[in-house]
PDB file of N, CA and C in Angstrom:
ATOM      1  N   UNK A  29       0.833  -1.180   0.000  1.00 77.00           N
ATOM      2  CA  UNK A  29       0.000   0.000   0.000  1.00 77.00           C
ATOM      3  C   UNK A  29       0.881   1.248   0.000  1.00 77.00           C
ATOM      4  N   UNK A  30       0.407   2.242  -0.664  1.00 89.00           N
ATOM      5  CA  UNK A  30       1.139   3.505  -0.685  1.00 89.00           C
ATOM      6  C   UNK A  30       0.680   4.378   0.478  1.00 89.00           C
ATOM      7  N   UNK A  31       1.390   5.466   0.679  1.00 91.00           N
ATOM      8  CA  UNK A  31       1.036   6.353   1.787  1.00 91.00           C
ATOM      9  C   UNK A  31      -0.323   7.010   1.566  1.00 91.00           C
ATOM     10  N   UNK A  32      -0.665   7.274   0.329  1.00 90.00           N
ATOM     11  CA  UNK A  32      -1.987   7.863   0.067  1.00 90.00           C
ATOM     12  C   UNK A  32      -3.104   6.869   0.379  1.00 90.00           C
ATOM     13  N   UNK A  33      -2.843   5.573   0.172  1.00 91.00           N
ATOM     14  CA  UNK A  33      -3.833   4.554   0.546  1.00 91.00           C
ATOM     15  C   UNK A  33      -4.024   4.514   2.053  1.00 91.00           C
ATOM     16  N   UNK A  34      -2.918   4.632   2.796  1.00 86.00           N
ATOM     17  CA  UNK A  34      -3.014   4.651   4.256  1.00 86.00           C
ATOM     18  C   UNK A  34      -3.798   5.868   4.744  1.00 86.00           C
ATOM     19  N   UNK A  35      -3.524   7.019   4.148  1.00 85.00           N
ATOM     20  CA  UNK A  35      -4.256   8.225   4.537  1.00 85.00           C
ATOM     21  C   UNK A  35      -5.738   8.103   4.216  1.00 85.00           C
ATOM     22  N   UNK A  36      -6.056   7.539   3.053  1.00 86.00           N
ATOM     23  CA  UNK A  36      -7.462   7.372   2.672  1.00 86.00           C
ATOM     24  C   UNK A  36      -8.161   6.422   3.635  1.00 86.00           C
ATOM     25  N   UNK A  37      -7.485   5.366   4.024  1.00 83.00           N
ATOM     26  CA  UNK A  37      -8.076   4.413   4.979  1.00 83.00           C
ATOM     27  C   UNK A  37      -8.291   5.061   6.346  1.00 83.00           C
ATOM     28  N   UNK A  38      -7.313   5.876   6.773  1.00 78.00           N
ATOM     29  CA  UNK A  38      -7.446   6.559   8.067  1.00 78.00           C
ATOM     30  C   UNK A  38      -8.603   7.542   8.035  1.00 78.00           C
ATOM     31  N   UNK A  39      -8.741   8.291   6.941  1.00 77.00           N
ATOM     32  CA  UNK A  39      -9.867   9.227   6.829  1.00 77.00           C
ATOM     33  C   UNK A  39     -11.197   8.492   6.822  1.00 77.00           C
ATOM     34  N   UNK A  40     -11.213   7.338   6.184  1.00 77.00           N
ATOM     35  CA  UNK A  40     -12.438   6.534   6.150  1.00 77.00           C
ATOM     36  C   UNK A  40     -12.806   6.040   7.546  1.00 77.00           C
ATOM     37  N   UNK A  41     -11.807   5.610   8.320  1.00 73.00           N
ATOM     38  CA  UNK A  41     -12.076   5.144   9.677  1.00 73.00           C
ATOM     39  C   UNK A  41     -12.526   6.283  10.579  1.00 73.00           C
ATOM     40  N   UNK A  42     -12.051   7.483  10.314  1.00 69.00           N
ATOM     41  CA  UNK A  42     -12.447   8.635  11.121  1.00 69.00           C
ATOM     42  C   UNK A  42     -13.743   9.266  10.624  1.00 69.00           C
ATOM     43  N   UNK A  43     -14.285   8.751   9.551  1.00 67.00           N
ATOM     44  CA  UNK A  43     -15.514   9.288   8.957  1.00 67.00           C
ATOM     45  C   UNK A  43     -15.326  10.748   8.563  1.00 67.00           C
ATOM     46  N   UNK A  44     -14.117  11.093   8.089  1.00 60.00           N
ATOM     47  CA  UNK A  44     -13.775  12.452   7.670  1.00 60.00           C
ATOM     48  C   UNK A  44     -14.036  13.486   8.760  1.00 60.00           C
ATOM     49  N   UNK A  45     -13.996  13.076  10.006  1.00 62.00           N
ATOM     50  CA  UNK A  45     -14.187  13.984  11.131  1.00 62.00           C
ATOM     51  C   UNK A  45     -13.012  13.789  12.082  1.00 62.00           C
ATOM     52  N   UNK A  46     -11.999  14.603  11.939  1.00 59.00           N
ATOM     53  CA  UNK A  46     -10.775  14.427  12.716  1.00 59.00           C
ATOM     54  C   UNK A  46     -11.016  14.656  14.203  1.00 59.00           C
ATOM     55  N   UNK A  47     -11.805  15.654  14.548  1.00 56.00           N
ATOM     56  CA  UNK A  47     -12.015  15.989  15.950  1.00 56.00           C
ATOM     57  C   UNK A  47     -13.285  15.340  16.480  1.00 56.00           C
ATOM     58  N   UNK A  48     -13.395  14.054  16.290  1.00 62.00           N
ATOM     59  CA  UNK A  48     -14.581  13.348  16.760  1.00 62.00           C
ATOM     60  C   UNK A  48     -14.341  12.800  18.169  1.00 62.00           C
ATOM     61  N   UNK A  49     -15.298  12.092  18.655  1.00 73.00           N
ATOM     62  CA  UNK A  49     -15.208  11.517  19.997  1.00 73.00           C
ATOM     63  C   UNK A  49     -14.086  10.492  20.097  1.00 73.00           C
ATOM     64  N   UNK A  50     -13.745   9.836  18.994  1.00 73.00           N
ATOM     65  CA  UNK A  50     -12.678   8.833  19.012  1.00 73.00           C
ATOM     66  C   UNK A  50     -11.348   9.453  19.420  1.00 73.00           C
ATOM     67  N   UNK A  51     -11.036  10.616  18.886  1.00 74.00           N
ATOM     68  CA  UNK A  51      -9.787  11.280  19.224  1.00 74.00           C
ATOM     69  C   UNK A  51      -9.773  11.718  20.679  1.00 74.00           C
ATOM     70  N   UNK A  52     -10.877  12.261  21.133  1.00 78.00           N
ATOM     71  CA  UNK A  52     -10.930  12.723  22.522  1.00 78.00           C
ATOM     72  C   UNK A  52     -10.785  11.564  23.497  1.00 78.00           C
ATOM     73  N   UNK A  53     -11.415  10.442  23.194  1.00 81.00           N
ATOM     74  CA  UNK A  53     -11.296   9.272  24.070  1.00 81.00           C
ATOM     75  C   UNK A  53      -9.877   8.703  24.025  1.00 81.00           C
ATOM     76  N   UNK A  54      -9.237   8.720  22.867  1.00 82.00           N
ATOM     77  CA  UNK A  54      -7.860   8.232  22.761  1.00 82.00           C
ATOM     78  C   UNK A  54      -6.913   9.116  23.563  1.00 82.00           C
ATOM     79  N   UNK A  55      -7.107  10.414  23.484  1.00 84.00           N
ATOM     80  CA  UNK A  55      -6.266  11.330  24.265  1.00 84.00           C
ATOM     81  C   UNK A  55      -6.518  11.150  25.751  1.00 84.00           C
ATOM     82  N   UNK A  56      -7.783  10.975  26.131  1.00 85.00           N
ATOM     83  CA  UNK A  56      -8.114  10.763  27.546  1.00 85.00           C
ATOM     84  C   UNK A  56      -7.484   9.471  28.058  1.00 85.00           C
ATOM     85  N   UNK A  57      -7.544   8.403  27.267  1.00 85.00           N
ATOM     86  CA  UNK A  57      -6.964   7.130  27.684  1.00 85.00           C
ATOM     87  C   UNK A  57      -5.455   7.246  27.854  1.00 85.00           C
ATOM     88  N   UNK A  58      -4.801   7.936  26.935  1.00 86.00           N
ATOM     89  CA  UNK A  58      -3.353   8.110  27.026  1.00 86.00           C
ATOM     90  C   UNK A  58      -2.977   8.949  28.241  1.00 86.00           C
ATOM     91  N   UNK A  59      -3.734  10.002  28.511  1.00 89.00           N
ATOM     92  CA  UNK A  59      -3.464  10.831  29.688  1.00 89.00           C
ATOM     93  C   UNK A  59      -3.678  10.061  30.986  1.00 89.00           C
ATOM     94  N   UNK A  60      -4.700   9.219  31.029  1.00 87.00           N
ATOM     95  CA  UNK A  60      -4.957   8.412  32.228  1.00 87.00           C
ATOM     96  C   UNK A  60      -3.795   7.461  32.491  1.00 87.00           C
ATOM     97  N   UNK A  61      -3.317   6.788  31.444  1.00 85.00           N
ATOM     98  CA  UNK A  61      -2.212   5.837  31.602  1.00 85.00           C
ATOM     99  C   UNK A  61      -0.952   6.556  32.061  1.00 85.00           C
ATOM    100  N   UNK A  62      -0.625   7.679  31.446  1.00 84.00           N
ATOM    101  CA  UNK A  62       0.599   8.381  31.847  1.00 84.00           C
ATOM    102  C   UNK A  62       0.490   8.948  33.253  1.00 84.00           C
ATOM    103  N   UNK A  63      -0.686   9.421  33.639  1.00 88.00           N
ATOM    104  CA  UNK A  63      -0.872   9.954  34.985  1.00 88.00           C
ATOM    105  C   UNK A  63      -0.765   8.859  36.036  1.00 88.00           C
ATOM    106  N   UNK A  64      -1.431   7.729  35.801  1.00 85.00           N
ATOM    107  CA  UNK A  64      -1.374   6.633  36.774  1.00 85.00           C
ATOM    108  C   UNK A  64       0.031   6.054  36.888  1.00 85.00           C
ATOM    109  N   UNK A  65       0.749   5.959  35.777  1.00 81.00           N
ATOM    110  CA  UNK A  65       2.125   5.461  35.833  1.00 81.00           C
ATOM    111  C   UNK A  65       3.020   6.421  36.606  1.00 81.00           C
ATOM    112  N   UNK A  66       2.830   7.710  36.405  1.00 81.00           N
ATOM    113  CA  UNK A  66       3.622   8.700  37.135  1.00 81.00           C
ATOM    114  C   UNK A  66       3.321   8.705  38.616  1.00 81.00           C
ATOM    115  N   UNK A  67       2.053   8.593  38.962  1.00 85.00           N
ATOM    116  CA  UNK A  67       1.675   8.572  40.376  1.00 85.00           C
ATOM    117  C   UNK A  67       2.213   7.328  41.059  1.00 85.00           C
ATOM    118  N   UNK A  68       2.071   6.175  40.392  1.00 82.00           N
ATOM    119  CA  UNK A  68       2.571   4.936  41.000  1.00 82.00           C
ATOM    120  C   UNK A  68       4.082   4.967  41.145  1.00 82.00           C
ATOM    121  N   UNK A  69       4.772   5.573  40.184  1.00 76.00           N
ATOM    122  CA  UNK A  69       6.223   5.672  40.266  1.00 76.00           C
ATOM    123  C   UNK A  69       6.695   6.625  41.344  1.00 76.00           C
ATOM    124  N   UNK A  70       5.875   7.633  41.668  1.00 80.00           N
ATOM    125  CA  UNK A  70       6.292   8.583  42.699  1.00 80.00           C
ATOM    126  C   UNK A  70       5.921   8.112  44.101  1.00 80.00           C
ATOM    127  N   UNK A  71       4.863   7.322  44.220  1.00 79.00           N
ATOM    128  CA  UNK A  71       4.455   6.827  45.540  1.00 79.00           C
ATOM    129  C   UNK A  71       5.428   5.753  46.027  1.00 79.00           C
ATOM    130  N   UNK A  72       5.665   4.766  45.192  1.00 76.00           N
ATOM    131  CA  UNK A  72       6.622   3.709  45.524  1.00 76.00           C
ATOM    132  C   UNK A  72       7.654   3.710  44.397  1.00 76.00           C
ATOM    133  N   UNK A  73       8.788   4.383  44.585  1.00 77.00           N
ATOM    134  CA  UNK A  73       9.749   4.518  43.492  1.00 77.00           C
ATOM    135  C   UNK A  73      10.166   3.181  42.903  1.00 77.00           C
ATOM    136  N   UNK A  74      10.267   3.135  41.594  1.00 74.00           N
ATOM    137  CA  UNK A  74      10.696   2.001  40.783  1.00 74.00           C
ATOM    138  C   UNK A  74       9.683   0.859  40.802  1.00 74.00           C
ATOM    139  N   UNK A  75       9.346   0.341  41.956  1.00 77.00           N
ATOM    140  CA  UNK A  75       8.461  -0.824  42.029  1.00 77.00           C
ATOM    141  C   UNK A  75       7.032  -0.449  41.648  1.00 77.00           C
ATOM    142  N   UNK A  76       6.566   0.690  42.087  1.00 77.00           N
ATOM    143  CA  UNK A  76       5.209   1.122  41.757  1.00 77.00           C
ATOM    144  C   UNK A  76       5.017   1.309  40.268  1.00 77.00           C
ATOM    145  N   UNK A  77       5.990   1.914  39.633  1.00 76.00           N
ATOM    146  CA  UNK A  77       5.915   2.103  38.189  1.00 76.00           C
ATOM    147  C   UNK A  77       5.932   0.786  37.440  1.00 76.00           C
ATOM    148  N   UNK A  78       6.745  -0.162  37.924  1.00 76.00           N
ATOM    149  CA  UNK A  78       6.807  -1.469  37.285  1.00 76.00           C
ATOM    150  C   UNK A  78       5.494  -2.233  37.425  1.00 76.00           C
ATOM    151  N   UNK A  79       4.863  -2.124  38.586  1.00 80.00           N
ATOM    152  CA  UNK A  79       3.614  -2.839  38.800  1.00 80.00           C
ATOM    153  C   UNK A  79       2.481  -2.310  37.942  1.00 80.00           C
ATOM    154  N   UNK A  80       2.546  -1.053  37.578  1.00 82.00           N
ATOM    155  CA  UNK A  80       1.444  -0.420  36.865  1.00 82.00           C
ATOM    156  C   UNK A  80       1.703  -0.311  35.361  1.00 82.00           C
ATOM    157  N   UNK A  81       2.973  -0.166  34.964  1.00 79.00           N
ATOM    158  CA  UNK A  81       3.293   0.107  33.574  1.00 79.00           C
ATOM    159  C   UNK A  81       2.858  -1.015  32.632  1.00 79.00           C
ATOM    160  N   UNK A  82       3.169  -2.244  32.937  1.00 79.00           N
ATOM    161  CA  UNK A  82       2.849  -3.365  32.051  1.00 79.00           C
ATOM    162  C   UNK A  82       1.366  -3.547  31.807  1.00 79.00           C
ATOM    163  N   UNK A  83       0.555  -3.708  32.859  1.00 84.00           N
ATOM    164  CA  UNK A  83      -0.877  -3.897  32.637  1.00 84.00           C
ATOM    165  C   UNK A  83      -1.555  -2.710  31.956  1.00 84.00           C
ATOM    166  N   UNK A  84      -1.164  -1.494  32.301  1.00 84.00           N
ATOM    167  CA  UNK A  84      -1.798  -0.337  31.677  1.00 84.00           C
ATOM    168  C   UNK A  84      -1.397  -0.189  30.210  1.00 84.00           C
ATOM    169  N   UNK A  85      -0.145  -0.454  29.877  1.00 83.00           N
ATOM    170  CA  UNK A  85       0.261  -0.356  28.478  1.00 83.00           C
ATOM    171  C   UNK A  85      -0.400  -1.448  27.641  1.00 83.00           C
ATOM    172  N   UNK A  86      -0.613  -2.619  28.223  1.00 84.00           N
ATOM    173  CA  UNK A  86      -1.330  -3.681  27.513  1.00 84.00           C
ATOM    174  C   UNK A  86      -2.788  -3.287  27.282  1.00 84.00           C
ATOM    175  N   UNK A  87      -3.420  -2.703  28.286  1.00 85.00           N
ATOM    176  CA  UNK A  87      -4.797  -2.256  28.136  1.00 85.00           C
ATOM    177  C   UNK A  87      -4.924  -1.150  27.105  1.00 85.00           C
ATOM    178  N   UNK A  88      -3.988  -0.221  27.101  1.00 87.00           N
ATOM    179  CA  UNK A  88      -4.013   0.865  26.126  1.00 87.00           C
ATOM    180  C   UNK A  88      -3.823   0.329  24.710  1.00 87.00           C
ATOM    181  N   UNK A  89      -2.917  -0.612  24.555  1.00 85.00           N
ATOM    182  CA  UNK A  89      -2.694  -1.211  23.238  1.00 85.00           C
ATOM    183  C   UNK A  89      -3.919  -1.969  22.761  1.00 85.00           C
ATOM    184  N   UNK A  90      -4.578  -2.688  23.660  1.00 86.00           N
ATOM    185  CA  UNK A  90      -5.769  -3.439  23.245  1.00 86.00           C
ATOM    186  C   UNK A  90      -6.913  -2.507  22.854  1.00 86.00           C
ATOM    187  N   UNK A  91      -7.021  -1.372  23.539  1.00 87.00           N
ATOM    188  CA  UNK A  91      -8.050  -0.391  23.173  1.00 87.00           C
ATOM    189  C   UNK A  91      -7.807   0.132  21.756  1.00 87.00           C
ATOM    190  N   UNK A  92      -6.567   0.512  21.481  1.00 86.00           N
ATOM    191  CA  UNK A  92      -6.260   1.066  20.167  1.00 86.00           C
ATOM    192  C   UNK A  92      -6.383   0.011  19.070  1.00 86.00           C
ATOM    193  N   UNK A  93      -6.004  -1.235  19.367  1.00 87.00           N
ATOM    194  CA  UNK A  93      -6.134  -2.285  18.362  1.00 87.00           C
ATOM    195  C   UNK A  93      -7.598  -2.600  18.055  1.00 87.00           C
ATOM    196  N   UNK A  94      -8.440  -2.655  19.093  1.00 86.00           N
ATOM    197  CA  UNK A  94      -9.864  -2.896  18.855  1.00 86.00           C
ATOM    198  C   UNK A  94     -10.472  -1.794  18.004  1.00 86.00           C
ATOM    199  N   UNK A  95     -10.083  -0.567  18.267  1.00 83.00           N
ATOM    200  CA  UNK A  95     -10.649   0.546  17.511  1.00 83.00           C
ATOM    201  C   UNK A  95     -10.139   0.541  16.075  1.00 83.00           C
ATOM    202  N   UNK A  96      -8.860   0.237  15.879  1.00 82.00           N
ATOM    203  CA  UNK A  96      -8.287   0.269  14.536  1.00 82.00           C
ATOM    204  C   UNK A  96      -8.772  -0.906  13.684  1.00 82.00           C
ATOM    205  N   UNK A  97      -8.900  -2.080  14.285  1.00 85.00           N
ATOM    206  CA  UNK A  97      -9.283  -3.255  13.507  1.00 85.00           C
ATOM    207  C   UNK A  97     -10.773  -3.333  13.245  1.00 85.00           C
ATOM    208  N   UNK A  98     -11.572  -3.161  14.280  1.00 83.00           N
ATOM    209  CA  UNK A  98     -13.013  -3.377  14.160  1.00 83.00           C
ATOM    210  C   UNK A  98     -13.827  -2.097  14.176  1.00 83.00           C
ATOM    211  N   UNK A  99     -13.205  -0.990  14.520  1.00 77.00           N
ATOM    212  CA  UNK A  99     -13.939   0.263  14.608  1.00 77.00           C
ATOM    213  C   UNK A  99     -14.828   0.345  15.832  1.00 77.00           C
ATOM    214  N   UNK A 100     -14.531  -0.469  16.847  1.00 79.00           N
ATOM    215  CA  UNK A 100     -15.321  -0.449  18.068  1.00 79.00           C
ATOM    216  C   UNK A 100     -15.057   0.842  18.836  1.00 79.00           C
ATOM    217  N   UNK A 101     -16.051   1.330  19.565  1.00 79.00           N
ATOM    218  CA  UNK A 101     -15.819   2.552  20.343  1.00 79.00           C
ATOM    219  C   UNK A 101     -14.817   2.297  21.477  1.00 79.00           C
ATOM    220  N   UNK A 102     -14.138   3.350  21.871  1.00 79.00           N
ATOM    221  CA  UNK A 102     -13.137   3.246  22.931  1.00 79.00           C
ATOM    222  C   UNK A 102     -13.835   3.249  24.276  1.00 79.00           C
ATOM    223  N   UNK A 103     -13.574   2.212  25.069  1.00 81.00           N
ATOM    224  CA  UNK A 103     -14.141   2.094  26.405  1.00 81.00           C
ATOM    225  C   UNK A 103     -12.999   2.215  27.409  1.00 81.00           C
ATOM    226  N   UNK A 104     -13.066   3.225  28.257  1.00 81.00           N
ATOM    227  CA  UNK A 104     -11.981   3.454  29.207  1.00 81.00           C
ATOM    228  C   UNK A 104     -11.869   2.349  30.256  1.00 81.00           C
ATOM    229  N   UNK A 105     -12.902   1.564  30.437  1.00 83.00           N
ATOM    230  CA  UNK A 105     -12.842   0.443  31.371  1.00 83.00           C
ATOM    231  C   UNK A 105     -11.894  -0.645  30.905  1.00 83.00           C
ATOM    232  N   UNK A 106     -11.642  -0.705  29.589  1.00 84.00           N
ATOM    233  CA  UNK A 106     -10.719  -1.708  29.061  1.00 84.00           C
ATOM    234  C   UNK A 106      -9.263  -1.382  29.349  1.00 84.00           C
ATOM    235  N   UNK A 107      -8.994  -0.185  29.857  1.00 84.00           N
ATOM    236  CA  UNK A 107      -7.617   0.153  30.230  1.00 84.00           C
ATOM    237  C   UNK A 107      -7.085  -0.780  31.309  1.00 84.00           C
ATOM    238  N   UNK A 108      -7.955  -1.232  32.159  1.00 85.00           N
ATOM    239  CA  UNK A 108      -7.545  -2.047  33.307  1.00 85.00           C
ATOM    240  C   UNK A 108      -7.687  -3.536  33.021  1.00 85.00           C
ATOM    241  N   UNK A 109      -7.776  -3.876  31.755  1.00 82.00           N
ATOM    242  CA  UNK A 109      -7.904  -5.266  31.325  1.00 82.00           C
ATOM    243  C   UNK A 109      -6.677  -6.094  31.736  1.00 82.00           C
ATOM    244  N   UNK A 110      -5.498  -5.483  31.728  1.00 78.00           N
ATOM    245  CA  UNK A 110      -4.275  -6.187  32.082  1.00 78.00           C
ATOM    246  C   UNK A 110      -4.215  -6.602  33.538  1.00 78.00           C
ATOM    247  N   UNK A 111      -4.940  -5.888  34.414  1.00 82.00           N
ATOM    248  CA  UNK A 111      -4.966  -6.261  35.821  1.00 82.00           C
ATOM    249  C   UNK A 111      -5.883  -7.448  36.070  1.00 82.00           C
ATOM    250  N   UNK A 112      -6.857  -7.658  35.202  1.00 82.00           N
ATOM    251  CA  UNK A 112      -7.847  -8.710  35.410  1.00 82.00           C
ATOM    252  C   UNK A 112      -7.339 -10.078  34.975  1.00 82.00           C
ATOM    253  N   UNK A 113      -6.583 -10.125  33.890  1.00 77.00           N
ATOM    254  CA  UNK A 113      -6.132 -11.428  33.399  1.00 77.00           C
ATOM    255  C   UNK A 113      -4.628 -11.397  33.148  1.00 77.00           C
ATOM    256  N   UNK A 114      -3.958 -12.463  33.530  1.00 79.00           N
ATOM    257  CA  UNK A 114      -2.521 -12.642  33.304  1.00 79.00           C
ATOM    258  C   UNK A 114      -1.687 -11.477  33.820  1.00 79.00           C
ATOM    259  N   UNK A 115      -1.850 -11.160  35.089  1.00 81.00           N
ATOM    260  CA  UNK A 115      -1.113 -10.034  35.662  1.00 81.00           C
ATOM    261  C   UNK A 115       0.391 -10.278  35.627  1.00 81.00           C
ATOM    262  N   UNK A 116       0.817 -11.524  35.848  1.00 84.00           N
ATOM    263  CA  UNK A 116       2.250 -11.818  35.870  1.00 84.00           C
ATOM    264  C   UNK A 116       2.882 -11.543  34.508  1.00 84.00           C
ATOM    265  N   UNK A 117       2.209 -11.947  33.431  1.00 82.00           N
ATOM    266  CA  UNK A 117       2.741 -11.682  32.095  1.00 82.00           C
ATOM    267  C   UNK A 117       2.812 -10.185  31.817  1.00 82.00           C
ATOM    268  N   UNK A 118       1.792  -9.452  32.263  1.00 81.00           N
ATOM    269  CA  UNK A 118       1.787  -8.005  32.044  1.00 81.00           C
ATOM    270  C   UNK A 118       2.860  -7.320  32.880  1.00 81.00           C
ATOM    271  N   UNK A 119       3.094  -7.826  34.087  1.00 81.00           N
ATOM    272  CA  UNK A 119       4.167  -7.290  34.928  1.00 81.00           C
ATOM    273  C   UNK A 119       5.519  -7.510  34.261  1.00 81.00           C
ATOM    274  N   UNK A 120       5.730  -8.712  33.724  1.00 83.00           N
ATOM    275  CA  UNK A 120       6.988  -8.999  33.039  1.00 83.00           C
ATOM    276  C   UNK A 120       7.148  -8.138  31.789  1.00 83.00           C
ATOM    277  N   UNK A 121       6.038  -7.829  31.125  1.00 79.00           N
ATOM    278  CA  UNK A 121       6.084  -6.923  29.976  1.00 79.00           C
ATOM    279  C   UNK A 121       6.582  -5.547  30.401  1.00 79.00           C
ATOM    280  N   UNK A 122       6.047  -5.019  31.479  1.00 77.00           N
ATOM    281  CA  UNK A 122       6.496  -3.720  31.986  1.00 77.00           C
ATOM    282  C   UNK A 122       7.942  -3.748  32.426  1.00 77.00           C
ATOM    283  N   UNK A 123       8.367  -4.857  33.039  1.00 83.00           N
ATOM    284  CA  UNK A 123       9.754  -5.005  33.462  1.00 83.00           C
ATOM    285  C   UNK A 123      10.701  -4.996  32.268  1.00 83.00           C
ATOM    286  N   UNK A 124      10.347  -5.728  31.218  1.00 86.00           N
ATOM    287  CA  UNK A 124      11.181  -5.770  30.023  1.00 86.00           C
ATOM    288  C   UNK A 124      11.223  -4.421  29.316  1.00 86.00           C
ATOM    289  N   UNK A 125      10.102  -3.712  29.290  1.00 81.00           N
ATOM    290  CA  UNK A 125      10.086  -2.373  28.693  1.00 81.00           C
ATOM    291  C   UNK A 125      11.051  -1.461  29.448  1.00 81.00           C
ATOM    292  N   UNK A 126      11.020  -1.521  30.777  1.00 80.00           N
ATOM    293  CA  UNK A 126      11.914  -0.690  31.579  1.00 80.00           C
ATOM    294  C   UNK A 126      13.373  -1.039  31.388  1.00 80.00           C
ATOM    295  N   UNK A 127      13.676  -2.338  31.341  1.00 87.00           N
ATOM    296  CA  UNK A 127      15.069  -2.772  31.173  1.00 87.00           C
ATOM    297  C   UNK A 127      15.607  -2.343  29.815  1.00 87.00           C
ATOM    298  N   UNK A 128      14.858  -2.626  28.753  1.00 89.00           N
ATOM    299  CA  UNK A 128      15.336  -2.285  27.420  1.00 89.00           C
ATOM    300  C   UNK A 128      15.424  -0.781  27.208  1.00 89.00           C
ATOM    301  N   UNK A 129      14.496  -0.034  27.777  1.00 86.00           N
ATOM    302  CA  UNK A 129      14.564   1.423  27.638  1.00 86.00           C
ATOM    303  C   UNK A 129      15.806   1.976  28.319  1.00 86.00           C
ATOM    304  N   UNK A 130      16.106   1.475  29.517  1.00 85.00           N
ATOM    305  CA  UNK A 130      17.292   1.982  30.210  1.00 85.00           C
ATOM    306  C   UNK A 130      18.582   1.536  29.522  1.00 85.00           C
ATOM    307  N   UNK A 131      18.613   0.311  29.009  1.00 89.00           N
ATOM    308  CA  UNK A 131      19.828  -0.147  28.329  1.00 89.00           C
ATOM    309  C   UNK A 131      20.067   0.601  27.028  1.00 89.00           C
ATOM    310  N   UNK A 132      19.016   0.806  26.244  1.00 89.00           N
ATOM    311  CA  UNK A 132      19.191   1.527  24.982  1.00 89.00           C
ATOM    312  C   UNK A 132      19.488   2.998  25.208  1.00 89.00           C
ATOM    313  N   UNK A 133      18.995   3.560  26.298  1.00 87.00           N
ATOM    314  CA  UNK A 133      19.299   4.971  26.555  1.00 87.00           C
ATOM    315  C   UNK A 133      20.761   5.164  26.944  1.00 87.00           C
ATOM    316  N   UNK A 134      21.412   4.107  27.406  1.00 85.00           N
ATOM    317  CA  UNK A 134      22.840   4.211  27.722  1.00 85.00           C
ATOM    318  C   UNK A 134      23.666   4.428  26.460  1.00 85.00           C
ATOM    319  N   UNK A 135      23.128   4.069  25.301  1.00 85.00           N
ATOM    320  CA  UNK A 135      23.841   4.333  24.065  1.00 85.00           C
ATOM    321  C   UNK A 135      23.994   5.827  23.801  1.00 85.00           C
ATOM    322  N   UNK A 136      23.116   6.640  24.399  1.00 82.00           N
ATOM    323  CA  UNK A 136      23.232   8.082  24.264  1.00 82.00           C
ATOM    324  C   UNK A 136      24.109   8.664  25.369  1.00 82.00           C
ATOM    325  N   UNK A 137      24.039   8.093  26.552  1.00 78.00           N
ATOM    326  CA  UNK A 137      24.732   8.656  27.702  1.00 78.00           C
ATOM    327  C   UNK A 137      26.226   8.370  27.667  1.00 78.00           C
ATOM    328  N   UNK A 138      26.598   7.122  27.450  1.00 76.00           N
ATOM    329  CA  UNK A 138      28.011   6.724  27.520  1.00 76.00           C
ATOM    330  C   UNK A 138      28.852   7.424  26.445  1.00 76.00           C
ATOM    331  N   UNK A 139      28.436   7.474  25.171  1.00 77.00           N
ATOM    332  CA  UNK A 139      29.252   8.235  24.205  1.00 77.00           C
ATOM    333  C   UNK A 139      29.305   9.726  24.519  1.00 77.00           C
ATOM    334  N   UNK A 140      28.274  10.267  25.144  1.00 74.00           N
ATOM    335  CA  UNK A 140      28.290  11.671  25.526  1.00 74.00           C
ATOM    336  C   UNK A 140      29.317  11.952  26.595  1.00 74.00           C
ATOM    337  N   UNK A 141      29.511  11.017  27.509  1.00 76.00           N
ATOM    338  CA  UNK A 141      30.500  11.188  28.563  1.00 76.00           C
ATOM    339  C   UNK A 141      31.918  11.034  27.995  1.00 76.00           C
ATOM    340  N   UNK A 142      32.069  10.075  27.103  1.00 69.00           N
ATOM    341  CA  UNK A 142      33.403   9.822  26.530  1.00 69.00           C
ATOM    342  C   UNK A 142      33.794  10.966  25.626  1.00 69.00           C
TER     343      UNK A 142
END
């Protein structure tokens, strides 16, 4: 597919209304996830963020995938889907995200020091 095909498909999914309820709900969901992750990280440093990051990022991804694939409306209750099922897998997902982010960010820090 070309880029114009992707744009046409995106406009079709948005019903040619960029500022519709879908965008507002997506922004609200993203703000909720970032706020809860920040609060959990500040209340219990490191561990709180790890406990919350994996399940919330999984819930956010599932919301966006459902909307993109099937056009289903965004339900903010699905954000907490990761806490309901397979919490250990979601926790490990958040742990791996944190480890890889910190390791890859060292590629910027170490050459800067040298």
